[in-house]
Amino acid sequence: MDLKDIKAIIDLMKKNSVSEFELEKQDFKIRLKRGFNGGASGTASEDAPVLNYVPPALAVQAPVTTAPAPAPVSTELEIKSPMIGTFYRAPSPESASYVEVGTEVNPDTVVCIIEAMKVMNEIKAEAKGTVTQVLGENAKPVEFGQPLFKLRPT
């Protein structure tokens, strides 16, 4: 990845109001974060992305000093957003939602649409189960990796 690619990502972050971006490919890792100390900011100078580049050699050799607290054990799966965009629960405003709480889904079931750059992307469940929670809010922006639904596996 070269400097032009990084600048393009930064421009996309600004245009889409994305506060954090992380990319990991083979031996390359980059993390971009906007805002002062990760918070929202009102001035242009504080709104500039912070670039945290970890060289591959350091990324491999750096020992982990603290471990996150163990999360409570949950049998539920999350369907996460695979991209940045606008979350829609139904194919059109007049249509019923793709899924509701209690709906049984399989890996090929379309659960929502995410609009990104004027393209409507159907998002599939990619797991078999029953929807227990709808976490995304209709017609609101979502970020990459943001949980949209919770499933109880069947």
PDB file of C-alpha atoms in Angstrom:
ATOM      1  CA  MET A   1       0.000   0.000   0.000  1.00  0.00           C
ATOM      2  CA  ASP A   2       1.458   3.367  -0.954  1.00  0.00           C
ATOM      3  CA  LEU A   3       0.902   6.915   0.266  1.00  0.00           C
ATOM      4  CA  LYS A   4      -1.729   7.634  -2.430  1.00  0.00           C
ATOM      5  CA  ASP A   5      -3.857   4.728  -1.169  1.00  0.00           C
ATOM      6  CA  ILE A   6      -3.594   5.941   2.417  1.00  0.00           C
ATOM      7  CA  LYS A   7      -4.595   9.488   1.381  1.00  0.00           C
ATOM      8  CA  ALA A   8      -7.584   8.060  -0.535  1.00  0.00           C
ATOM      9  CA  ILE A   9      -8.697   6.157   2.589  1.00  0.00           C
ATOM     10  CA  ILE A  10      -8.375   9.324   4.674  1.00  0.00           C
ATOM     11  CA  ASP A  11     -10.514  11.252   2.152  1.00  0.00           C
ATOM     12  CA  LEU A  12     -13.169   8.513   2.263  1.00  0.00           C
ATOM     13  CA  MET A  13     -13.134   8.630   6.070  1.00  0.00           C
ATOM     14  CA  LYS A  14     -13.737  12.398   6.003  1.00  0.00           C
ATOM     15  CA  LYS A  15     -16.507  12.201   3.376  1.00  0.00           C
ATOM     16  CA  ASN A  16     -18.346   9.394   5.186  1.00  0.00           C
ATOM     17  CA  SER A  17     -17.773  10.616   8.766  1.00  0.00           C
ATOM     18  CA  VAL A  18     -15.899   7.442   9.676  1.00  0.00           C
ATOM     19  CA  SER A  19     -13.965   7.823  12.912  1.00  0.00           C
ATOM     20  CA  GLU A  20     -11.837   4.676  12.761  1.00  0.00           C
ATOM     21  CA  PHE A  21     -10.425   2.434  10.006  1.00  0.00           C
ATOM     22  CA  GLU A  22      -8.236  -0.652  10.299  1.00  0.00           C
ATOM     23  CA  LEU A  23      -6.791  -2.819   7.528  1.00  0.00           C
ATOM     24  CA  GLU A  24      -4.667  -5.922   7.886  1.00  0.00           C
ATOM     25  CA  LYS A  25      -3.257  -7.776   4.884  1.00  0.00           C
ATOM     26  CA  GLN A  26      -0.665 -10.537   5.208  1.00  0.00           C
ATOM     27  CA  ASP A  27       2.327  -8.727   6.794  1.00  0.00           C
ATOM     28  CA  PHE A  28       0.883  -5.188   6.560  1.00  0.00           C
ATOM     29  CA  LYS A  29      -1.298  -3.501   9.164  1.00  0.00           C
ATOM     30  CA  ILE A  30      -2.622   0.072   9.227  1.00  0.00           C
ATOM     31  CA  ARG A  31      -4.993   1.792  11.638  1.00  0.00           C
ATOM     32  CA  LEU A  32      -6.442   5.271  11.080  1.00  0.00           C
ATOM     33  CA  LYS A  33      -8.348   7.174  13.741  1.00  0.00           C
ATOM     34  CA  ARG A  34      -9.990  10.595  13.394  1.00  0.00           C
ATOM     35  CA  GLY A  35     -10.549  13.095  16.160  1.00  0.00           C
ATOM     36  CA  PHE A  36      -8.640  14.138  19.261  1.00  0.00           C
ATOM     37  CA  ASN A  37      -8.001  11.063  21.445  1.00  0.00           C
ATOM     38  CA  GLY A  38     -10.624   9.177  19.466  1.00  0.00           C
ATOM     39  CA  GLY A  39     -13.492  11.527  20.301  1.00  0.00           C
ATOM     40  CA  ALA A  40     -15.522  13.731  18.030  1.00  0.00           C
ATOM     41  CA  SER A  41     -13.898  17.031  17.364  1.00  0.00           C
ATOM     42  CA  GLY A  42     -15.058  20.382  16.163  1.00  0.00           C
ATOM     43  CA  THR A  43     -11.936  21.914  14.650  1.00  0.00           C
ATOM     44  CA  ALA A  44     -10.254  20.962  11.415  1.00  0.00           C
ATOM     45  CA  SER A  45      -6.802  20.567  12.959  1.00  0.00           C
ATOM     46  CA  GLU A  46      -8.034  18.107  15.585  1.00  0.00           C
ATOM     47  CA  ASP A  47     -10.142  16.253  12.991  1.00  0.00           C
ATOM     48  CA  ALA A  48      -7.125  15.108  10.992  1.00  0.00           C
ATOM     49  CA  PRO A  49      -6.667  11.333  11.035  1.00  0.00           C
ATOM     50  CA  VAL A  50      -3.954   9.878  13.221  1.00  0.00           C
ATOM     51  CA  LEU A  51      -1.880   7.261  11.410  1.00  0.00           C
ATOM     52  CA  ASN A  52      -0.691   4.283  13.434  1.00  0.00           C
ATOM     53  CA  TYR A  53       1.553   2.188  11.207  1.00  0.00           C
ATOM     54  CA  VAL A  54       3.131  -0.885  12.718  1.00  0.00           C
ATOM     55  CA  PRO A  55       6.026  -2.216  10.643  1.00  0.00           C
ATOM     56  CA  PRO A  56       5.644  -5.962  10.038  1.00  0.00           C
ATOM     57  CA  ALA A  57       8.827  -6.840  11.947  1.00  0.00           C
ATOM     58  CA  LEU A  58       7.658  -4.938  15.030  1.00  0.00           C
ATOM     59  CA  ALA A  59       4.126  -6.273  14.795  1.00  0.00           C
ATOM     60  CA  VAL A  60       5.388  -9.835  15.029  1.00  0.00           C
ATOM     61  CA  GLN A  61       7.965  -9.232  17.774  1.00  0.00           C
ATOM     62  CA  ALA A  62       5.935  -6.959  20.053  1.00  0.00           C
ATOM     63  CA  PRO A  63       4.639  -9.008  22.993  1.00  0.00           C
ATOM     64  CA  VAL A  64       1.107  -8.490  24.211  1.00  0.00           C
ATOM     65  CA  THR A  65       1.362  -7.001  27.691  1.00  0.00           C
ATOM     66  CA  THR A  66      -2.298  -6.741  28.643  1.00  0.00           C
ATOM     67  CA  ALA A  67      -5.174  -8.980  27.763  1.00  0.00           C
ATOM     68  CA  PRO A  68      -8.728  -7.651  27.508  1.00  0.00           C
ATOM     69  CA  ALA A  69     -11.128  -8.758  30.189  1.00  0.00           C
ATOM     70  CA  PRO A  70     -12.879 -11.956  29.127  1.00  0.00           C
ATOM     71  CA  ALA A  71     -16.245 -11.276  27.561  1.00  0.00           C
ATOM     72  CA  PRO A  72     -19.273 -13.000  29.035  1.00  0.00           C
ATOM     73  CA  VAL A  73     -19.849 -16.307  27.289  1.00  0.00           C
ATOM     74  CA  SER A  74     -22.667 -15.915  24.820  1.00  0.00           C
ATOM     75  CA  THR A  75     -24.002 -18.525  22.476  1.00  0.00           C
ATOM     76  CA  GLU A  76     -25.416 -15.837  20.183  1.00  0.00           C
ATOM     77  CA  LEU A  77     -23.766 -14.991  16.884  1.00  0.00           C
ATOM     78  CA  GLU A  78     -23.549 -11.472  15.470  1.00  0.00           C
ATOM     79  CA  ILE A  79     -24.184 -10.508  11.887  1.00  0.00           C
ATOM     80  CA  LYS A  80     -21.771  -7.633  11.342  1.00  0.00           C
ATOM     81  CA  SER A  81     -21.642  -5.002   8.641  1.00  0.00           C
ATOM     82  CA  PRO A  82     -19.111  -5.969   5.968  1.00  0.00           C
ATOM     83  CA  MET A  83     -18.790  -2.339   4.840  1.00  0.00           C
ATOM     84  CA  ILE A  84     -19.458   1.299   5.589  1.00  0.00           C
ATOM     85  CA  GLY A  85     -22.813   2.555   4.325  1.00  0.00           C
ATOM     86  CA  THR A  86     -26.470   3.149   5.117  1.00  0.00           C
ATOM     87  CA  PHE A  87     -28.404   0.275   6.724  1.00  0.00           C
ATOM     88  CA  TYR A  88     -31.879  -0.589   5.393  1.00  0.00           C
ATOM     89  CA  ARG A  89     -34.061  -3.319   6.880  1.00  0.00           C
ATOM     90  CA  ALA A  90     -36.331  -3.611   3.806  1.00  0.00           C
ATOM     91  CA  PRO A  91     -35.890  -3.502   0.014  1.00  0.00           C
ATOM     92  CA  SER A  92     -38.055  -0.352  -0.205  1.00  0.00           C
ATOM     93  CA  PRO A  93     -39.831   1.992   2.222  1.00  0.00           C
ATOM     94  CA  GLU A  94     -43.206   0.364   1.445  1.00  0.00           C
ATOM     95  CA  SER A  95     -41.946  -3.218   1.865  1.00  0.00           C
ATOM     96  CA  ALA A  96     -41.841  -5.333   5.006  1.00  0.00           C
ATOM     97  CA  SER A  97     -38.491  -5.858   6.722  1.00  0.00           C
ATOM     98  CA  TYR A  98     -36.376  -8.762   5.518  1.00  0.00           C
ATOM     99  CA  VAL A  99     -36.241 -10.230   9.041  1.00  0.00           C
ATOM    100  CA  GLU A 100     -37.763  -9.549  12.461  1.00  0.00           C
ATOM    101  CA  VAL A 101     -36.957 -10.872  15.925  1.00  0.00           C
ATOM    102  CA  GLY A 102     -37.935 -14.556  15.889  1.00  0.00           C
ATOM    103  CA  THR A 103     -37.300 -15.050  12.162  1.00  0.00           C
ATOM    104  CA  GLU A 104     -35.389 -18.229  11.353  1.00  0.00           C
ATOM    105  CA  VAL A 105     -32.572 -17.669   8.860  1.00  0.00           C
ATOM    106  CA  ASN A 106     -30.089 -19.811   6.982  1.00  0.00           C
ATOM    107  CA  PRO A 107     -26.725 -18.792   5.481  1.00  0.00           C
ATOM    108  CA  ASP A 108     -28.330 -17.596   2.224  1.00  0.00           C
ATOM    109  CA  THR A 109     -31.130 -15.535   3.826  1.00  0.00           C
ATOM    110  CA  VAL A 110     -30.917 -11.810   2.994  1.00  0.00           C
ATOM    111  CA  VAL A 111     -31.268  -9.922   6.290  1.00  0.00           C
ATOM    112  CA  CYS A 112     -30.774  -6.310   5.143  1.00  0.00           C
ATOM    113  CA  ILE A 113     -29.325  -3.951   2.536  1.00  0.00           C
ATOM    114  CA  ILE A 114     -26.358  -1.645   2.979  1.00  0.00           C
ATOM    115  CA  GLU A 115     -26.138   1.211   0.514  1.00  0.00           C
ATOM    116  CA  ALA A 116     -22.566   2.201  -0.262  1.00  0.00           C
ATOM    117  CA  MET A 117     -21.761   4.741  -2.961  1.00  0.00           C
ATOM    118  CA  LYS A 118     -25.274   4.466  -4.467  1.00  0.00           C
ATOM    119  CA  VAL A 119     -24.982   0.673  -4.739  1.00  0.00           C
ATOM    120  CA  MET A 120     -27.455  -1.505  -2.826  1.00  0.00           C
ATOM    121  CA  ASN A 121     -25.621  -4.497  -1.311  1.00  0.00           C
ATOM    122  CA  GLU A 122     -27.698  -7.396  -0.004  1.00  0.00           C
ATOM    123  CA  ILE A 123     -26.298  -8.735   3.264  1.00  0.00           C
ATOM    124  CA  LYS A 124     -26.836 -12.427   3.987  1.00  0.00           C
ATOM    125  CA  ALA A 125     -27.007 -14.093   7.393  1.00  0.00           C
ATOM    126  CA  GLU A 126     -24.066 -16.440   6.648  1.00  0.00           C
ATOM    127  CA  ALA A 127     -25.227 -18.609   9.557  1.00  0.00           C
ATOM    128  CA  LYS A 128     -28.233 -20.715  10.518  1.00  0.00           C
ATOM    129  CA  GLY A 129     -30.271 -19.535  13.466  1.00  0.00           C
ATOM    130  CA  THR A 130     -33.088 -17.404  14.868  1.00  0.00           C
ATOM    131  CA  VAL A 131     -32.881 -13.611  15.007  1.00  0.00           C
ATOM    132  CA  THR A 132     -32.892 -12.520  18.675  1.00  0.00           C
ATOM    133  CA  GLN A 133     -32.063  -8.822  18.275  1.00  0.00           C
ATOM    134  CA  VAL A 134     -32.046  -6.148  15.577  1.00  0.00           C
ATOM    135  CA  LEU A 135     -29.167  -3.827  16.476  1.00  0.00           C
ATOM    136  CA  GLY A 136     -29.070  -1.596  13.367  1.00  0.00           C
ATOM    137  CA  GLU A 137     -31.379   1.379  12.999  1.00  0.00           C
ATOM    138  CA  ASN A 138     -33.160   1.672   9.646  1.00  0.00           C
ATOM    139  CA  ALA A 139     -31.815   4.328   7.234  1.00  0.00           C
ATOM    140  CA  LYS A 140     -28.889   5.159   9.567  1.00  0.00           C
ATOM    141  CA  PRO A 141     -25.164   4.934   8.787  1.00  0.00           C
ATOM    142  CA  VAL A 142     -23.216   1.866   9.868  1.00  0.00           C
ATOM    143  CA  GLU A 143     -19.485   1.245  10.067  1.00  0.00           C
ATOM    144  CA  PHE A 144     -17.409  -1.730   9.031  1.00  0.00           C
ATOM    145  CA  GLY A 145     -17.696  -4.509  11.626  1.00  0.00           C
ATOM    146  CA  GLN A 146     -20.657  -2.919  13.422  1.00  0.00           C
ATOM    147  CA  PRO A 147     -23.072  -5.596  14.730  1.00  0.00           C
ATOM    148  CA  LEU A 148     -26.431  -5.405  12.918  1.00  0.00           C
ATOM    149  CA  PHE A 149     -28.269  -8.502  14.215  1.00  0.00           C
ATOM    150  CA  LYS A 150     -27.866 -11.185  16.861  1.00  0.00           C
ATOM    151  CA  LEU A 151     -28.707 -14.826  16.110  1.00  0.00           C
ATOM    152  CA  ARG A 152     -29.272 -17.823  18.323  1.00  0.00           C
ATOM    153  CA  PRO A 153     -27.704 -20.711  16.378  1.00  0.00           C
ATOM    154  CA  THR A 154     -29.919 -23.677  15.557  1.00  0.00           C
TER     155      THR A 154
END
